[in-house]
Tab-separated table of C-alpha atoms (C1' of nucleotides) in Angstrom:
chain	number	residue	atom	x	y	z
A	882	MET	CA	-134.129	1.877	145.292
A	883	GLY	CA	-131.002	-0.078	143.453
A	884	ARG	CA	-130.156	-3.392	143.508
A	885	SER	CA	-128.363	-4.667	146.531
A	886	PRO	CA	-124.421	-4.809	145.868
A	887	CYS	CA	-123.540	-8.182	144.888
A	888	TYR	CA	-121.186	-8.638	147.576
A	889	ASP	CA	-123.616	-8.353	150.452
A	890	ALA	CA	-125.450	-11.764	150.387
A	891	THR	CA	-122.554	-14.215	150.873
A	892	GLY	CA	-119.729	-12.091	152.302
A	893	LEU	CA	-117.985	-12.170	148.889
A	894	LYS	CA	-114.773	-10.427	148.789
A	895	ARG	CA	-114.166	-6.777	147.409
A	896	GLY	CA	-111.216	-4.316	146.833
A	897	PRO	CA	-108.138	-5.093	144.934
A	898	TRP	CA	-107.554	-8.215	143.221
A	899	THR	CA	-104.634	-10.303	144.414
A	900	PRO	CA	-101.939	-12.205	141.904
A	901	GLU	CA	-103.499	-15.586	143.106
A	902	GLU	CA	-107.412	-14.532	142.066
A	903	ASP	CA	-105.905	-13.013	138.781
A	904	GLN	CA	-104.261	-16.313	138.209
A	905	LYS	CA	-107.371	-18.455	138.867
A	906	LEU	CA	-109.572	-16.143	136.879
A	907	MET	CA	-107.354	-16.287	133.872
A	908	ALA	CA	-106.579	-19.983	134.266
A	909	TYR	CA	-110.425	-20.554	134.263
A	910	ILE	CA	-111.059	-18.634	131.265
A	911	GLN	CA	-108.419	-19.558	129.260
A	912	LYS	CA	-109.606	-23.083	129.378
A	913	HIS	CA	-113.503	-22.639	129.628
A	914	GLY	CA	-114.108	-19.228	128.353
A	915	HIS	CA	-116.128	-16.969	130.742
A	916	GLY	CA	-119.700	-18.568	129.740
A	917	SER	CA	-122.017	-16.842	132.506
A	918	TRP	CA	-120.239	-14.516	134.686
A	919	ARG	CA	-122.604	-15.218	137.440
A	920	SER	CA	-121.407	-18.356	137.618
A	921	LEU	CA	-117.935	-18.138	136.882
A	922	PRO	CA	-116.730	-17.452	140.264
A	923	GLU	CA	-117.862	-20.459	141.872
A	924	LYS	CA	-116.587	-22.585	139.187
A	925	ALA	CA	-113.272	-20.708	139.173
A	926	GLY	CA	-112.951	-21.037	142.781
A	927	LEU	CA	-113.228	-17.299	143.646
A	928	GLN	CA	-114.762	-15.360	146.326
A	929	ARG	CA	-116.023	-12.742	143.950
A	930	CYS	CA	-119.142	-11.885	142.397
A	931	GLY	CA	-119.401	-12.448	138.683
A	932	LYS	CA	-119.429	-8.569	137.843
A	933	SER	CA	-116.368	-8.271	139.659
A	934	CYS	CA	-114.627	-11.153	137.616
A	935	ARG	CA	-116.037	-9.486	134.424
A	936	LEU	CA	-114.472	-5.983	135.217
A	937	ARG	CA	-111.175	-7.413	136.253
A	938	TRP	CA	-111.078	-9.633	132.788
A	939	ILE	CA	-111.965	-6.765	130.550
A	940	ASN	CA	-110.069	-3.695	132.198
A	941	TYR	CA	-106.894	-5.791	133.036
A	942	LEU	CA	-106.526	-9.306	132.308
A	943	ARG	CA	-107.525	-9.635	128.811
A	944	PRO	CA	-104.464	-10.594	126.933
A	945	ASP	CA	-105.015	-7.920	124.018
A	946	ILE	CA	-105.056	-5.115	126.552
A	947	LYS	CA	-101.970	-2.526	126.092
A	948	ARG	CA	-101.417	-0.897	129.364
A	949	GLY	CA	-99.003	1.893	130.145
A	950	LYS	CA	-98.671	5.434	128.996
A	951	PHE	CA	-100.558	6.865	126.363
A	952	SER	CA	-98.647	8.093	122.996
A	953	LEU	CA	-99.436	11.308	121.849
A	954	ASP	CA	-101.214	9.901	118.936
A	955	GLU	CA	-103.428	8.116	121.142
A	956	GLU	CA	-104.052	11.543	123.546
A	957	LYS	CA	-104.763	13.150	120.240
A	958	THR	CA	-107.437	10.639	119.189
A	959	ILE	CA	-108.982	10.542	122.478
A	960	ILE	CA	-109.117	14.455	122.523
A	961	GLN	CA	-110.850	14.573	119.156
A	962	LEU	CA	-113.333	11.795	119.978
A	963	HIS	CA	-114.302	13.210	123.127
A	964	ALA	CA	-115.312	16.629	120.906
A	965	LEU	CA	-116.890	14.363	118.693
A	966	LEU	CA	-118.730	11.687	120.837
A	967	GLY	CA	-118.579	13.183	124.747
A	968	ASN	CA	-118.410	10.723	127.606
A	969	ARG	CA	-119.237	7.866	125.342
A	970	TRP	CA	-115.843	6.119	126.522
A	971	SER	CA	-116.933	2.842	124.945
A	972	ALA	CA	-117.157	4.390	121.339
A	973	ILE	CA	-113.667	6.365	122.086
A	974	ALA	CA	-112.366	2.932	123.066
A	975	SER	CA	-113.634	1.369	120.150
A	976	HIS	CA	-111.169	3.620	118.044
A	977	LEU	CA	-108.355	3.041	120.268
A	978	PRO	CA	-106.955	-0.747	119.767
A	979	LYS	CA	-106.147	-2.447	122.700
A	980	ARG	CA	-107.260	0.621	125.224
A	981	THR	CA	-110.156	-0.346	127.466
A	982	ASP	CA	-112.822	2.451	128.174
A	983	ASN	CA	-112.272	2.471	131.985
A	984	GLU	CA	-108.545	3.210	131.070
A	985	ILE	CA	-109.548	6.224	128.466
A	986	LYS	CA	-112.029	7.708	130.791
A	987	ASN	CA	-109.256	7.480	133.908
A	988	TYR	CA	-106.762	9.102	131.577
A	989	TRP	CA	-109.078	11.644	130.631
A	990	ASN	CA	-110.211	12.482	133.961
A	991	THR	CA	-106.704	12.716	135.589
A	992	HIS	CA	-104.509	13.948	132.715
A	993	ILE	CA	-106.314	15.430	129.592
A	994	LYS	CA	-109.182	16.941	131.351
A	995	LYS	CA	-106.968	19.106	133.828
A	996	ARG	CA	-104.665	19.816	130.912
A	997	LEU	CA	-107.305	21.293	128.724
A	998	ALA	CA	-108.682	23.028	131.667
A	999	MET	CA	-105.301	24.798	132.332
A	1000	MET	CA	-104.985	25.719	128.763
A	1001	GLY	CA	-108.365	27.903	129.216
A	1002	ILE	CA	-110.323	25.341	126.970
A	1003	ASP	CA	-113.552	23.699	128.414
A	1004	PRO	CA	-113.008	19.987	128.534
A	1005	ALA	CA	-116.780	19.562	128.094
A	1006	THR	CA	-117.135	21.653	125.047
A	1007	HIS	CA	-113.931	21.738	123.921
A	1008	LYS	CA	-114.066	25.428	123.371
A	1009	PRO	CA	-112.108	28.283	124.881
A	1010	VAL	CA	-113.047	29.628	127.879
A	1011	VAL	CA	-113.523	33.390	126.886
A	1012	ALA	CA	-113.712	34.621	130.072
A	1013	ALA	CA	-110.729	33.095	131.249
A	1014	LEU	CA	-108.864	34.581	128.575
A	1015	GLY	CA	-108.662	38.206	129.902
A	1016	SER	CA	-111.353	40.347	129.173
A	1017	GLY	CA	-111.444	44.329	129.305
A	1018	ASN	CA	-108.059	45.636	127.794
A	1019	GLY	CA	-106.899	42.318	127.040
A	1020	GLU	CA	-106.871	40.986	123.592
A	1021	PRO	CA	-110.157	40.854	122.040
A	1022	LYS	CA	-108.905	39.824	118.623
A	1023	LYS	CA	-107.416	36.699	120.195
A	1024	VAL	CA	-110.644	36.106	121.778
A	1025	THR	CA	-112.678	36.621	118.551
A	1026	ASN	CA	-110.239	34.282	116.946
A	1027	LEU	CA	-110.849	31.943	119.222
A	1028	THR	CA	-114.369	32.038	119.476
A	1029	HIS	CA	-114.393	31.926	115.553
A	1030	MET	CA	-111.963	28.931	116.178
A	1031	ALA	CA	-114.442	27.163	118.363
A	1032	GLN	CA	-117.706	27.977	116.083
A	1033	TRP	CA	-115.890	26.502	113.054
A	1034	GLU	CA	-114.861	23.493	115.108
A	1035	SER	CA	-118.195	22.905	116.234
A	1036	ALA	CA	-119.574	23.117	112.742
A	1037	ARG	CA	-117.268	20.687	112.086
A	1038	LEU	CA	-117.661	18.304	114.652
A	1039	GLU	CA	-121.283	18.446	114.358
A	1040	ALA	CA	-121.128	17.371	110.890
A	1041	GLU	CA	-118.803	14.644	111.852
A	1042	ALA	CA	-120.955	13.289	114.342
A	1043	ARG	CA	-123.816	13.105	112.262
A	1044	LEU	CA	-121.543	11.412	109.760
A	1045	VAL	CA	-120.917	8.936	112.408
A	1046	ARG	CA	-124.405	8.064	113.360
A	1047	GLU	CA	-125.317	7.697	110.182
A	1048	SER	CA	-122.649	5.563	108.653
A	1049	SER	CA	-123.183	3.660	111.919
A	1050	LYS	CA	-126.980	3.162	110.950
A	1051	LEU	CA	-126.235	2.229	107.622
A	1052	ARG	CA	-123.632	-0.240	108.363
A	1053	GLN	CA	-126.010	-1.894	110.674
A	1054	ASN	CA	-128.834	-1.884	108.283
A	1055	TYR	CA	-127.512	-2.733	105.002
A	1056	GLN	CA	-124.332	-4.061	104.992
A	1057	GLN	CA	-125.050	-7.556	105.891
A	1058	PRO	CA	-124.544	-9.625	103.190
A	1059	THR	CA	-126.313	-12.700	102.784
A	1060	ALA	CA	-123.956	-15.434	104.105
A	1061	GLY	CA	-122.390	-17.681	101.458
A	1062	LEU	CA	-122.959	-15.007	98.987
A	1063	PRO	CA	-120.208	-12.342	97.392
A	1064	CYS	CA	-120.726	-9.025	98.445
A	1065	PRO	CA	-122.301	-7.068	95.496
A	1066	PRO	CA	-120.108	-4.455	93.768
A	1067	PRO	CA	-119.997	-1.207	95.315
A	1068	THR	CA	-122.346	1.022	92.736
A	1069	GLN	CA	-125.012	-1.781	93.085
A	1070	ARG	CA	-124.927	-2.029	96.762
A	1071	VAL	CA	-125.105	2.137	96.909
A	1072	ASN	CA	-128.031	1.968	94.563
A	1073	LYS	CA	-129.913	-0.252	96.420
A	1074	ILE	CA	-129.152	1.600	99.708
A	1075	ALA	CA	-130.263	4.702	97.976
A	1076	SER	CA	-133.427	3.308	96.715
A	1077	ARG	CA	-134.360	2.345	100.340
A	1078	LEU	CA	-133.639	5.648	101.804
A	1079	GLY	CA	-134.867	7.978	99.711
A	1080	SER	CA	-134.100	11.387	99.850
A	1081	PRO	CA	-132.027	13.362	101.120
A	1082	ARG	CA	-128.991	10.863	100.128
A	1083	CYS	CA	-126.148	12.650	100.709
A	1084	LEU	CA	-124.838	10.256	103.421
A	1085	ASP	CA	-125.610	7.639	101.156
A	1086	ILE	CA	-123.158	8.991	98.829
A	1087	LEU	CA	-120.299	9.427	101.355
A	1088	LYS	CA	-121.192	5.757	102.114
A	1089	ALA	CA	-120.753	5.044	98.792
A	1090	TRP	CA	-116.992	6.198	98.854
A	1091	GLN	CA	-116.106	4.422	101.541
A	1092	ARG	CA	-113.974	2.078	99.287
A	1093	VAL	CA	-113.123	4.645	97.085
A	1094	GLN	CA	-109.873	6.175	96.903
A	1095	LEU	CA	-109.867	9.936	95.965
A	1096	LYS	CA	-107.112	9.877	93.175
A	1097	SER	CA	-106.659	13.659	92.749
A	1098	LEU	CA	-108.636	16.587	93.878
A	1099	VAL	CA	-107.930	20.366	92.780
A	1100	ILE	CA	-110.053	22.989	94.273
A	1101	GLU	CA	-109.974	26.178	92.511
A	1102	ASN	CA	-111.145	29.337	93.672
A	1103	ASN	CA	-113.571	31.108	91.692
A	1104	GLY	CA	-112.132	29.974	88.311
A	1105	GLY	CA	-108.490	30.861	89.542
A	1106	ASP	CA	-106.322	28.109	88.391
A	1107	HIS	CA	-103.753	27.497	91.519
A	1108	GLY	CA	-103.071	24.200	90.250
A	1109	GLY	CA	-101.787	21.366	92.457
A	1110	ASN	CA	-102.589	17.521	93.032
A	1111	LEU	CA	-103.439	16.287	96.056
A	1112	GLN	CA	-102.135	12.318	96.037
A	1113	SER	CA	-103.819	11.440	99.293
A	1114	PRO	CA	-105.688	13.144	101.511
A	1115	THR	CA	-104.122	12.032	104.739
A	1116	SER	CA	-100.727	12.435	103.568
A	1117	THR	CA	-99.338	15.378	105.199
A	1118	SER	CA	-96.440	15.319	102.570
A	1119	ASN	CA	-98.794	16.747	100.267
A	1120	LEU	CA	-100.314	19.321	102.492
A	1121	GLN	CA	-98.528	22.069	100.789
A	1122	ASN	CA	-99.943	21.606	97.344
A	1123	ILE	CA	-103.727	22.547	98.734
A	1124	PRO	CA	-104.551	25.580	96.894
A	1125	VAL	CA	-106.588	28.017	98.764
A	1126	SER	CA	-107.196	31.749	98.991
A	1127	SER	CA	-108.476	34.359	100.962
A	1128	THR	CA	-110.288	36.189	98.288
A	1129	ASN	CA	-113.915	35.639	97.342
A	1130	CYS	CA	-114.636	32.003	97.477
A	1131	ASN	CA	-118.125	31.490	97.479
A	1132	ILE	CA	-117.950	28.690	94.763
A	1133	ALA	CA	-115.357	26.016	94.588
A	1134	THR	CA	-114.767	23.845	91.488
A	1135	PHE	CA	-113.498	20.524	91.812
A	1136	HIS	CA	-111.753	19.296	88.808
A	1137	SER	CA	-111.001	15.577	88.053
A	1138	ILE	CA	-112.378	13.556	91.439
A	1139	ASP	CA	-111.310	10.635	89.788
A	1140	VAL	CA	-112.240	7.628	91.610
A	1141	ASN	CA	-111.791	4.206	90.911
A	1142	GLU	CA	-113.553	0.739	91.444
A	1143	GLY	CA	-115.796	1.687	88.457
A	1144	PHE	CA	-117.199	4.826	90.087
A	1145	THR	CA	-117.720	7.840	88.136
A	1146	THR	CA	-115.058	10.396	87.504
A	1147	PHE	CA	-116.815	13.618	88.354
A	1148	GLN	CA	-115.186	16.766	86.416
A	1149	ASP	CA	-115.989	20.293	86.834
A	1150	MET	CA	-118.228	20.420	89.570
A	1151	GLU	CA	-119.232	23.370	90.990
A	1152	PHE	CA	-120.374	23.732	94.719
A	1153	GLU	CA	-121.385	27.166	96.063
A	1154	ALA	CA	-121.693	27.122	99.749
A	1155	GLY	CA	-125.304	27.171	100.987
A	1156	GLN	CA	-126.693	27.883	97.305
A	1157	ALA	CA	-126.767	26.171	94.103
A	1158	TRP	CA	-124.495	23.785	92.463
A	1159	SER	CA	-123.559	22.932	88.985
A	1160	MET	CA	-121.489	20.619	87.185
A	1161	GLY	CA	-119.385	20.028	83.839
A	1162	ALA	CA	-119.856	16.419	83.465
A	1163	CYS	CA	-120.577	13.272	85.185
A	1164	ASP	CA	-122.575	10.077	84.393
A	1165	ALA	CA	-126.485	10.719	84.084
A	1166	GLU	CA	-126.674	7.659	86.471
A	1167	ASP	CA	-125.104	8.875	89.093
A	1168	ASP	CA	-127.529	12.145	89.404
A	1169	ASP	CA	-128.641	11.326	92.732
A	1170	MET	CA	-125.373	10.534	94.208
A	1171	ILE	CA	-124.057	13.823	92.876
A	1172	LYS	CA	-127.072	15.555	94.228
A	1173	GLY	CA	-126.910	13.964	97.575
A	1174	PHE	CA	-122.988	15.171	97.892
A	1175	SER	CA	-124.102	18.690	96.732
A	1176	ASN	CA	-126.734	18.975	99.315
A	1177	PHE	CA	-124.619	17.795	101.738
A	1178	LEU	CA	-121.903	20.369	101.053
A	1179	SER	CA	-124.532	22.872	101.025
A	1180	ASN	CA	-125.814	22.080	104.291
A	1181	ASN	CA	-122.620	21.728	105.879
A	1182	TRP	CA	-120.095	23.945	104.152
A	1183	GLU	CA	-119.284	27.396	105.512
A	1184	THR	CA	-116.548	28.950	103.254
A	1185	ASP	CA	-114.627	30.098	105.737
A	1186	HIS	CA	-113.424	26.496	106.321
A	1187	LEU	CA	-112.290	26.308	103.100
A	1188	VAL	CA	-110.782	29.632	102.099
A	1189	GLN	CA	-109.541	31.730	105.027
A	1190	TYR	CA	-105.810	30.532	105.101
A	1191	PRO	CA	-103.079	31.835	102.776
A	1192	ASN	CA	-101.506	30.316	100.232
A	1193	THR	CA	-98.639	28.234	100.256
A	1194	ASP	CA	-95.861	26.929	97.920
A	1195	LYS	CA	-94.537	23.461	97.458
A	1196	ASP	CA	-92.417	24.170	100.863
A	1197	GLY	CA	-95.152	25.014	102.800
A	1198	ASN	CA	-94.398	28.845	102.943
A	1199	SER	CA	-96.782	31.344	103.125
A	1200	GLY	CA	-97.426	32.875	99.411
A	1201	SER	CA	-98.075	36.695	98.806
A	1202	SER	CA	-98.950	36.482	95.093
A	1203	ASP	CA	-102.614	37.126	95.409
A	1204	GLY	CA	-102.545	40.335	97.234
A	1205	VAL	CA	-103.792	38.839	100.557
A	1206	SER	CA	-100.517	39.189	102.828
A	1207	GLU	CA	-102.839	41.086	105.152
A	1208	ASN	CA	-105.332	38.114	105.720
A	1209	ASP	CA	-102.265	36.172	105.609
A	1210	ASP	CA	-100.828	37.756	108.739
A	1211	GLU	CA	-103.672	37.869	110.416
A	1212	ASN	CA	-104.501	34.078	109.954
A	1213	LYS	CA	-101.182	33.088	110.654
A	1214	ASN	CA	-101.011	35.037	114.010
A	1215	TYR	CA	-104.661	33.555	114.275
A	1216	LEU	CA	-103.398	30.029	114.017
A	1217	ASP	CA	-100.476	30.959	116.166
A	1218	ASP	CA	-102.232	32.280	119.181
A	1219	VAL	CA	-104.529	28.906	118.987
A	1220	PHE	CA	-101.383	26.789	118.623
A	1221	ASN	CA	-99.853	28.550	121.485
A	1222	LEU	CA	-102.997	28.024	123.466
A	1223	VAL	CA	-103.776	24.656	122.613
A	1224	ASP	CA	-100.512	23.057	123.486
A	1225	CYS	CA	-101.580	19.596	124.080
A	1226	GLY	CA	-98.526	17.955	122.876
A	1227	LEU	CA	-99.355	18.136	119.637
A	1228	ARG	CA	-96.739	20.035	117.966
A	1229	TYR	CA	-96.436	20.963	114.422
A	1230	SER	CA	-93.413	22.769	112.729
A	1231	ASP	CA	-95.363	25.743	112.285
A	1232	SER	CA	-98.705	27.505	111.859
A	1233	THR	CA	-98.513	27.109	108.086
A	1234	LEU	CA	-98.463	23.586	108.326
A	1235	LEU	CA	-101.482	23.446	110.996
A	1236	HIS	CA	-103.354	25.683	108.558
A	1237	ASN	CA	-103.041	23.408	106.088
A	1238	ASN	CA	-103.822	20.477	108.235
A	1239	ILE	CA	-107.171	22.450	109.204
A	1240	CYS	CA	-107.793	22.600	105.564
A	1241	MET	CA	-106.864	18.974	105.101
A	1242	GLU	CA	-109.283	18.168	108.033
A	1243	HIS	CA	-112.312	19.770	106.097
A	1244	LEU	CA	-111.445	18.412	102.766
A	1245	GLU	CA	-111.730	15.113	104.519
A	1246	LEU	CA	-114.675	15.711	106.114
A	1247	PHE	CA	-117.009	16.926	103.293
A	1248	ILE	CA	-115.222	15.407	100.199
A	1249	ARG	CA	-113.384	12.135	101.245
A	1250	PRO	CA	-115.408	9.030	102.416
A	1251	THR	CA	-115.283	8.210	106.171
A	1252	CYS	CA	-113.260	4.978	106.025
B	362	DA	C1'	-90.395	10.401	161.379
B	363	DA	C1'	-95.104	11.502	161.407
B	364	DC	C1'	-98.996	13.367	159.311
B	365	DG	C1'	-101.700	15.151	155.548
B	366	DT	C1'	-102.499	16.062	151.012
B	367	DT	C1'	-102.592	14.742	145.977
B	368	DG	C1'	-102.338	12.174	141.957
B	369	DA	C1'	-103.312	8.035	139.662
B	370	DC	C1'	-105.740	3.942	138.906
B	371	DA	C1'	-108.445	0.148	139.843
B	372	DA	C1'	-112.558	-0.964	141.525
B	373	DC	C1'	-117.496	-0.768	142.224
B	374	DC	C1'	-122.357	0.859	141.875
B	375	DG	C1'	-126.682	1.673	139.728
B	376	DC	C1'	-128.756	2.190	135.600
B	377	DT	C1'	-129.846	1.226	130.793
B	378	DG	C1'	-130.582	-1.876	126.748
B	379	DT	C1'	-131.192	-6.325	125.219
B	380	DG	C1'	-132.680	-10.634	124.133
B	381	DA	C1'	-135.147	-15.194	125.868
B	382	DA	C1'	-138.593	-17.309	128.461
C	339	DC	C1'	-146.814	-8.226	126.506
C	340	DT	C1'	-144.023	-8.734	130.486
C	341	DT	C1'	-140.728	-10.549	133.264
C	342	DC	C1'	-135.842	-11.621	134.176
C	343	DA	C1'	-131.077	-12.164	133.556
C	344	DC	C1'	-127.234	-10.724	132.096
C	345	DA	C1'	-123.702	-7.631	129.799
C	346	DG	C1'	-122.566	-3.076	129.021
C	347	DC	C1'	-121.951	1.472	130.209
C	348	DG	C1'	-120.648	6.189	132.589
C	349	DG	C1'	-120.201	8.065	137.091
C	350	DT	C1'	-118.179	7.755	141.377
C	351	DT	C1'	-115.574	6.024	144.978
C	352	DG	C1'	-111.464	3.337	147.439
C	353	DT	C1'	-106.843	2.423	147.657
C	354	DC	C1'	-102.249	3.213	147.707
C	355	DA	C1'	-98.002	5.391	146.443
C	356	DA	C1'	-95.725	9.833	145.774
C	357	DC	C1'	-95.080	14.050	147.798
C	358	DG	C1'	-95.002	18.296	150.736
C	359	DT	C1'	-94.983	20.171	155.288
DNA sequence: AACGTTGACAACCGCTGTGAA
DNA sequence: CTTCACAGCGGTTGTCAACGT
């Protein structure tokens, strides 16, 4: 037994709003604020229930609402956030300025959902619908690759979701500076957080990096020096400099993770996926931070994520100097296949750029702070 | 022209969480 | 602790215009 509809009792109006009603509602709220929604309709002279007024204001009349067609960026964001958050429309809307949850939900249901389905991607799981890709004598390699892609993406999203949840908790619990007092310096704040939470502290580490700019990062494959600096993790202009290789990459060495705002500069840190870690130099007082960070990597990092893709030169062309051309081709084809399948309006110049972007996403996820 | 179908979006319903009494 | 009112949320339905037959 649910509550009776709000319009039952007094024959309140329902259905589409007229311009006159909109005008009344806007005028009242602009003058008095909405206050109690229940009492608003009577005060504003509207034959509507408070709930209806609230919905109309929030989803349509509010001045800070952007209406009209969604941009490609917005669409991309929605898809990514939906993969991460599911049908939590309000959470998704919070990442899209000026868009309402209702609008995003409608757009998802009427546009994106159908398009993904048409492309053979399950809108609920964001994974390829393998059965729909032609089994039997179809193209098993493609299916394998897409499955791999799905697993790969799933792991990433899972970690990302965990990060978001924990980050949100931390923000709620520990980022409430006393009124009138200056916010403590980041390091101090982090130590406080870490001391309260105990182990594991991996998320504290990421949180600690929120205000930190990762200045330069070089990934080295198993001791081989491919060089290259990454000025900004989000800048596509530098993607071509990511040194990656498809040879044995169980160990990644990070040189000169140089952070500012008084944070430690980590040098020569080694991370072995799922196993051990070591480091060449870092400040002793940041041991906990580094351990936490290392644990985080060990728990979440699959070597495939960083090493499966071919080298590139500064122009973004595939390299062939490491004897990995066979894998290069395979991976390039794999990405081309995925790219062709997942044509959701996000176009990159070629699969090389795309795979670099994928590498970048993982670097950002596992290395970069989430801010 | 009339009717049926489809798509897009606004609006509603009912459940849940939260805070005040 | 319980109750209640309210806001917020996600799923669903209603409405209307565009399109097809």
